[in-house]
């Protein structure tokens, strides 16, 4: 796994899709719907969708939720069986992905923004156009801890990495034998709200109505 400093522009010459893992009710959050939890006046789902606004297509894996007024269209799907884990969800969502690059995102990342996604996607660029300098790029916090569900993949590489039976498999297992790059990011961009303490911390930091790692007071 090699580390890569973010490119200044993050510009891409090829399209990308976003695949958002939105799950259902979280036992670690007392059974509430994680995607509908509100941080800074917005649902976690809406914050991630705003970050991925430049995607050609957004695929969400999980129970459909009401759309926010004025939001763009998305495609919903479910893993089979429901509750089969994140790799099963990725496998289900990937069936609807068409672009050559795909951002794979957990729904519980309140402060990831378009800049971080541009850095991830830009780190996969190669020459000539369409060539990949890596199979996958993942965000890493200042301590070097990777966030596997804040990642950009070459779509073909992700399809090849999926096991025949994805049920119960870890996302980290997909990286075995792959050319992986880590992209440094802030601790906030890598923060996931997977328990009451982290959700409370995100709410304490968030500016109402904003999203992305640059919106902290």
mmCIF file of C-alpha atoms in Angstrom:
data_model
loop_
_atom_site.group_PDB
_atom_site.id
_atom_site.type_symbol
_atom_site.label_atom_id
_atom_site.label_comp_id
_atom_site.label_asym_id
_atom_site.label_seq_id
_atom_site.Cartn_x
_atom_site.Cartn_y
_atom_site.Cartn_z
ATOM 1 C CA UNK A 1 0.000 0.000 0.000
ATOM 2 C CA UNK A 2 1.580 3.257 -1.101
ATOM 3 C CA UNK A 3 0.766 6.748 0.114
ATOM 4 C CA UNK A 4 -0.053 9.515 -2.320
ATOM 5 C CA UNK A 5 -0.371 13.218 -1.691
ATOM 6 C CA UNK A 6 -3.620 14.605 -3.065
ATOM 7 C CA UNK A 7 -3.379 16.228 -6.488
ATOM 8 C CA UNK A 8 -4.059 19.982 -6.504
ATOM 9 C CA UNK A 9 -7.006 19.774 -8.864
ATOM 10 C CA UNK A 10 -8.402 16.253 -8.586
ATOM 11 C CA UNK A 11 -9.718 16.726 -12.132
ATOM 12 C CA UNK A 12 -10.655 13.654 -14.138
ATOM 13 C CA UNK A 13 -10.981 13.075 -17.811
ATOM 14 C CA UNK A 14 -13.367 10.136 -17.481
ATOM 15 C CA UNK A 15 -16.755 9.615 -15.820
ATOM 16 C CA UNK A 16 -17.363 8.041 -12.449
ATOM 17 C CA UNK A 17 -20.295 6.647 -10.521
ATOM 18 C CA UNK A 18 -20.898 6.659 -6.774
ATOM 19 C CA UNK A 19 -21.947 3.589 -4.803
ATOM 20 C CA UNK A 20 -23.315 4.447 -1.348
ATOM 21 C CA UNK A 21 -23.818 1.757 1.287
ATOM 22 C CA UNK A 22 -26.872 2.912 3.231
ATOM 23 C CA UNK A 23 -27.794 -0.262 5.120
ATOM 24 C CA UNK A 24 -30.722 -0.267 7.483
ATOM 25 C CA UNK A 25 -31.146 0.079 11.218
ATOM 26 C CA UNK A 26 -27.914 0.117 13.215
ATOM 27 C CA UNK A 27 -27.704 -1.961 16.375
ATOM 28 C CA UNK A 28 -24.755 0.143 17.556
ATOM 29 C CA UNK A 29 -26.952 3.241 17.258
ATOM 30 C CA UNK A 30 -29.763 1.749 19.280
ATOM 31 C CA UNK A 31 -31.686 0.466 16.279
ATOM 32 C CA UNK A 32 -32.141 3.813 14.553
ATOM 33 C CA UNK A 33 -31.789 4.254 10.810
ATOM 34 C CA UNK A 34 -28.222 5.479 10.375
ATOM 35 C CA UNK A 35 -28.828 7.052 6.958
ATOM 36 C CA UNK A 36 -31.612 9.210 8.419
ATOM 37 C CA UNK A 37 -29.607 10.423 11.420
ATOM 38 C CA UNK A 38 -29.262 14.214 11.253
ATOM 39 C CA UNK A 39 -25.926 16.033 11.506
ATOM 40 C CA UNK A 40 -25.776 19.783 11.006
ATOM 41 C CA UNK A 41 -29.375 19.951 9.835
ATOM 42 C CA UNK A 42 -28.959 17.301 7.122
ATOM 43 C CA UNK A 43 -29.414 13.550 7.083
ATOM 44 C CA UNK A 44 -26.193 11.584 6.812
ATOM 45 C CA UNK A 45 -27.512 10.285 3.497
ATOM 46 C CA UNK A 46 -27.981 13.799 2.126
ATOM 47 C CA UNK A 47 -24.490 14.838 3.196
ATOM 48 C CA UNK A 48 -22.875 11.957 1.323
ATOM 49 C CA UNK A 49 -25.069 12.538 -1.724
ATOM 50 C CA UNK A 50 -23.983 16.180 -1.798
ATOM 51 C CA UNK A 51 -20.326 15.128 -1.729
ATOM 52 C CA UNK A 52 -20.941 12.785 -4.675
ATOM 53 C CA UNK A 53 -22.884 15.322 -6.692
ATOM 54 C CA UNK A 54 -20.452 15.226 -9.643
ATOM 55 C CA UNK A 55 -21.001 11.499 -10.227
ATOM 56 C CA UNK A 56 -22.600 10.382 -13.475
ATOM 57 C CA UNK A 57 -24.837 7.985 -11.542
ATOM 58 C CA UNK A 58 -25.451 7.431 -7.839
ATOM 59 C CA UNK A 59 -26.398 3.945 -6.688
ATOM 60 C CA UNK A 60 -27.601 3.505 -3.104
ATOM 61 C CA UNK A 61 -27.724 0.078 -1.500
ATOM 62 C CA UNK A 62 -30.288 -0.122 1.275
ATOM 63 C CA UNK A 63 -33.975 0.386 2.012
ATOM 64 C CA UNK A 64 -35.267 3.339 -0.072
ATOM 65 C CA UNK A 65 -35.699 6.586 1.856
ATOM 66 C CA UNK A 66 -37.698 9.669 0.887
ATOM 67 C CA UNK A 67 -35.797 12.044 -1.378
ATOM 68 C CA UNK A 68 -34.871 15.492 -0.173
ATOM 69 C CA UNK A 69 -36.787 18.176 -2.125
ATOM 70 C CA UNK A 70 -34.793 19.251 -5.148
ATOM 71 C CA UNK A 71 -32.318 16.385 -4.906
ATOM 72 C CA UNK A 72 -31.051 14.555 -7.975
ATOM 73 C CA UNK A 73 -32.308 11.160 -9.037
ATOM 74 C CA UNK A 74 -30.593 8.057 -7.677
ATOM 75 C CA UNK A 75 -30.865 4.302 -8.198
ATOM 76 C CA UNK A 76 -31.812 2.111 -5.228
ATOM 77 C CA UNK A 77 -31.026 -1.566 -4.814
ATOM 78 C CA UNK A 78 -30.658 -4.137 -2.026
ATOM 79 C CA UNK A 79 -28.108 -6.793 -1.231
ATOM 80 C CA UNK A 80 -29.254 -10.410 -1.276
ATOM 81 C CA UNK A 81 -29.765 -11.500 1.389
ATOM 82 C CA UNK A 82 -30.490 -8.228 3.211
ATOM 83 C CA UNK A 83 -27.984 -7.822 6.016
ATOM 84 C CA UNK A 84 -25.358 -9.794 4.095
ATOM 85 C CA UNK A 85 -22.672 -7.267 4.969
ATOM 86 C CA UNK A 86 -20.789 -4.518 3.150
ATOM 87 C CA UNK A 87 -19.203 -6.677 0.451
ATOM 88 C CA UNK A 88 -22.590 -8.165 -0.413
ATOM 89 C CA UNK A 89 -23.910 -4.608 -0.645
ATOM 90 C CA UNK A 90 -21.032 -3.584 -2.906
ATOM 91 C CA UNK A 91 -21.705 -6.584 -5.145
ATOM 92 C CA UNK A 92 -25.381 -5.627 -5.436
ATOM 93 C CA UNK A 93 -24.684 -1.987 -6.171
ATOM 94 C CA UNK A 94 -21.935 -2.715 -8.652
ATOM 95 C CA UNK A 95 -24.464 -4.386 -10.947
ATOM 96 C CA UNK A 96 -25.884 -0.913 -11.629
ATOM 97 C CA UNK A 97 -22.540 0.853 -12.059
ATOM 98 C CA UNK A 98 -21.617 1.743 -15.639
ATOM 99 C CA UNK A 99 -18.740 4.236 -15.377
ATOM 100 C CA UNK A 100 -15.084 3.121 -15.524
ATOM 101 C CA UNK A 101 -14.445 4.534 -12.045
ATOM 102 C CA UNK A 102 -16.572 4.165 -8.931
ATOM 103 C CA UNK A 103 -16.449 5.851 -5.531
ATOM 104 C CA UNK A 104 -17.495 3.440 -2.771
ATOM 105 C CA UNK A 105 -18.820 5.309 0.260
ATOM 106 C CA UNK A 106 -20.371 4.482 3.594
ATOM 107 C CA UNK A 107 -23.437 6.559 4.367
ATOM 108 C CA UNK A 108 -22.087 7.515 7.801
ATOM 109 C CA UNK A 109 -19.298 9.873 6.653
ATOM 110 C CA UNK A 110 -20.692 13.321 7.540
ATOM 111 C CA UNK A 111 -17.636 15.372 6.630
ATOM 112 C CA UNK A 112 -16.385 13.787 3.439
ATOM 113 C CA UNK A 113 -16.672 16.274 0.615
ATOM 114 C CA UNK A 114 -16.269 16.675 -3.108
ATOM 115 C CA UNK A 115 -12.604 17.617 -2.649
ATOM 116 C CA UNK A 116 -11.775 14.307 -0.986
ATOM 117 C CA UNK A 117 -13.582 12.365 -3.703
ATOM 118 C CA UNK A 118 -11.716 14.299 -6.387
ATOM 119 C CA UNK A 119 -8.416 13.438 -4.711
ATOM 120 C CA UNK A 120 -9.321 9.751 -4.512
ATOM 121 C CA UNK A 121 -10.473 9.555 -8.107
ATOM 122 C CA UNK A 122 -7.596 11.665 -9.360
ATOM 123 C CA UNK A 123 -5.062 9.338 -7.742
ATOM 124 C CA UNK A 124 -6.193 6.540 -10.071
ATOM 125 C CA UNK A 125 -5.401 8.514 -13.232
ATOM 126 C CA UNK A 126 -2.720 7.267 -15.544
ATOM 127 C CA UNK A 127 -1.283 7.833 -18.982
ATOM 128 C CA UNK A 128 -2.547 7.194 -21.598
ATOM 129 C CA UNK A 129 -6.133 8.128 -20.603
ATOM 130 C CA UNK A 130 -7.944 5.127 -19.198
ATOM 131 C CA UNK A 131 -4.780 3.568 -17.792
ATOM 132 C CA UNK A 132 -4.876 3.025 -14.028
ATOM 133 C CA UNK A 133 -1.958 3.928 -11.776
ATOM 134 C CA UNK A 134 -3.635 1.827 -9.049
ATOM 135 C CA UNK A 135 -6.618 -0.468 -8.602
ATOM 136 C CA UNK A 136 -8.030 1.362 -5.601
ATOM 137 C CA UNK A 137 -7.393 4.480 -3.535
ATOM 138 C CA UNK A 138 -8.568 4.858 0.065
ATOM 139 C CA UNK A 139 -8.614 7.831 2.406
ATOM 140 C CA UNK A 140 -6.336 7.635 5.429
ATOM 141 C CA UNK A 141 -6.547 9.797 8.541
ATOM 142 C CA UNK A 142 -3.528 11.683 9.964
ATOM 143 C CA UNK A 143 -2.527 8.581 11.957
ATOM 144 C CA UNK A 144 -2.427 6.546 8.740
ATOM 145 C CA UNK A 145 -5.569 4.538 9.468
ATOM 146 C CA UNK A 146 -7.342 3.684 6.196
ATOM 147 C CA UNK A 147 -11.049 4.258 5.713
ATOM 148 C CA UNK A 148 -11.977 1.399 3.385
ATOM 149 C CA UNK A 149 -15.460 2.762 2.750
ATOM 150 C CA UNK A 150 -14.146 6.105 1.549
ATOM 151 C CA UNK A 151 -12.517 4.725 -1.566
ATOM 152 C CA UNK A 152 -12.278 5.005 -5.324
ATOM 153 C CA UNK A 153 -11.891 1.930 -7.494
ATOM 154 C CA UNK A 154 -11.375 1.122 -11.095
ATOM 155 C CA UNK A 155 -14.704 -0.543 -11.780
ATOM 156 C CA UNK A 156 -13.131 -3.511 -13.555
ATOM 157 C CA UNK A 157 -10.714 -4.042 -10.658
ATOM 158 C CA UNK A 158 -13.551 -3.996 -8.136
ATOM 159 C CA UNK A 159 -15.559 -6.511 -10.135
ATOM 160 C CA UNK A 160 -12.505 -8.776 -10.279
ATOM 161 C CA UNK A 161 -11.947 -8.440 -6.516
ATOM 162 C CA UNK A 162 -15.443 -9.588 -5.525
ATOM 163 C CA UNK A 163 -15.635 -13.167 -4.212
ATOM 164 C CA UNK A 164 -18.143 -15.664 -5.571
ATOM 165 C CA UNK A 165 -19.994 -15.498 -2.243
ATOM 166 C CA UNK A 166 -19.686 -11.990 -0.759
ATOM 167 C CA UNK A 167 -21.898 -12.652 2.272
ATOM 168 C CA UNK A 168 -20.144 -11.782 5.520
ATOM 169 C CA UNK A 169 -16.855 -10.803 3.888
ATOM 170 C CA UNK A 170 -14.876 -7.770 5.044
ATOM 171 C CA UNK A 171 -14.214 -4.810 2.778
ATOM 172 C CA UNK A 172 -10.539 -5.050 3.654
ATOM 173 C CA UNK A 173 -10.432 -8.517 2.083
ATOM 174 C CA UNK A 174 -11.146 -6.959 -1.318
ATOM 175 C CA UNK A 175 -7.771 -5.218 -1.235
ATOM 176 C CA UNK A 176 -5.741 -8.435 -1.064
ATOM 177 C CA UNK A 177 -3.416 -8.624 -4.049
ATOM 178 C CA UNK A 178 -4.520 -5.216 -5.358
ATOM 179 C CA UNK A 179 -2.442 -2.142 -6.093
ATOM 180 C CA UNK A 180 -3.668 0.156 -3.318
ATOM 181 C CA UNK A 181 -2.930 3.828 -2.757
ATOM 182 C CA UNK A 182 -3.728 5.776 0.369
ATOM 183 C CA UNK A 183 -4.709 9.419 0.096
ATOM 184 C CA UNK A 184 -4.061 11.536 3.218
ATOM 185 C CA UNK A 185 -7.118 13.265 4.615
ATOM 186 C CA UNK A 186 -8.242 15.044 7.755
ATOM 187 C CA UNK A 187 -9.563 13.137 10.730
ATOM 188 C CA UNK A 188 -12.954 14.751 10.116
ATOM 189 C CA UNK A 189 -13.149 13.524 6.514
ATOM 190 C CA UNK A 190 -12.515 9.979 7.762
ATOM 191 C CA UNK A 191 -14.913 10.170 10.712
ATOM 192 C CA UNK A 192 -17.677 7.571 10.567
ATOM 193 C CA UNK A 193 -20.734 7.778 12.800
ATOM 194 C CA UNK A 194 -20.976 4.124 13.772
ATOM 195 C CA UNK A 195 -21.815 4.557 17.454
ATOM 196 C CA UNK A 196 -23.551 7.122 19.696
ATOM 197 C CA UNK A 197 -20.281 8.774 20.748
ATOM 198 C CA UNK A 198 -19.067 9.419 17.198
ATOM 199 C CA UNK A 199 -22.513 10.628 16.122
ATOM 200 C CA UNK A 200 -22.620 13.034 19.063
ATOM 201 C CA UNK A 201 -19.119 14.278 18.223
ATOM 202 C CA UNK A 202 -20.121 14.917 14.611
ATOM 203 C CA UNK A 203 -23.207 16.828 15.698
ATOM 204 C CA UNK A 204 -21.137 18.960 18.045
ATOM 205 C CA UNK A 205 -18.743 19.895 15.238
ATOM 206 C CA UNK A 206 -21.099 20.348 12.305
ATOM 207 C CA UNK A 207 -22.226 23.653 10.894
ATOM 208 C CA UNK A 208 -25.980 23.414 10.171
ATOM 209 C CA UNK A 209 -26.825 22.988 6.509
ATOM 210 C CA UNK A 210 -23.269 22.322 5.347
ATOM 211 C CA UNK A 211 -21.276 19.260 4.378
ATOM 212 C CA UNK A 212 -17.679 18.280 3.724
ATOM 213 C CA UNK A 213 -14.544 18.367 5.841
ATOM 214 C CA UNK A 214 -14.049 22.081 5.356
ATOM 215 C CA UNK A 215 -17.241 23.084 7.145
ATOM 216 C CA UNK A 216 -16.184 22.763 10.734
ATOM 217 C CA UNK A 217 -16.508 25.790 13.046
#
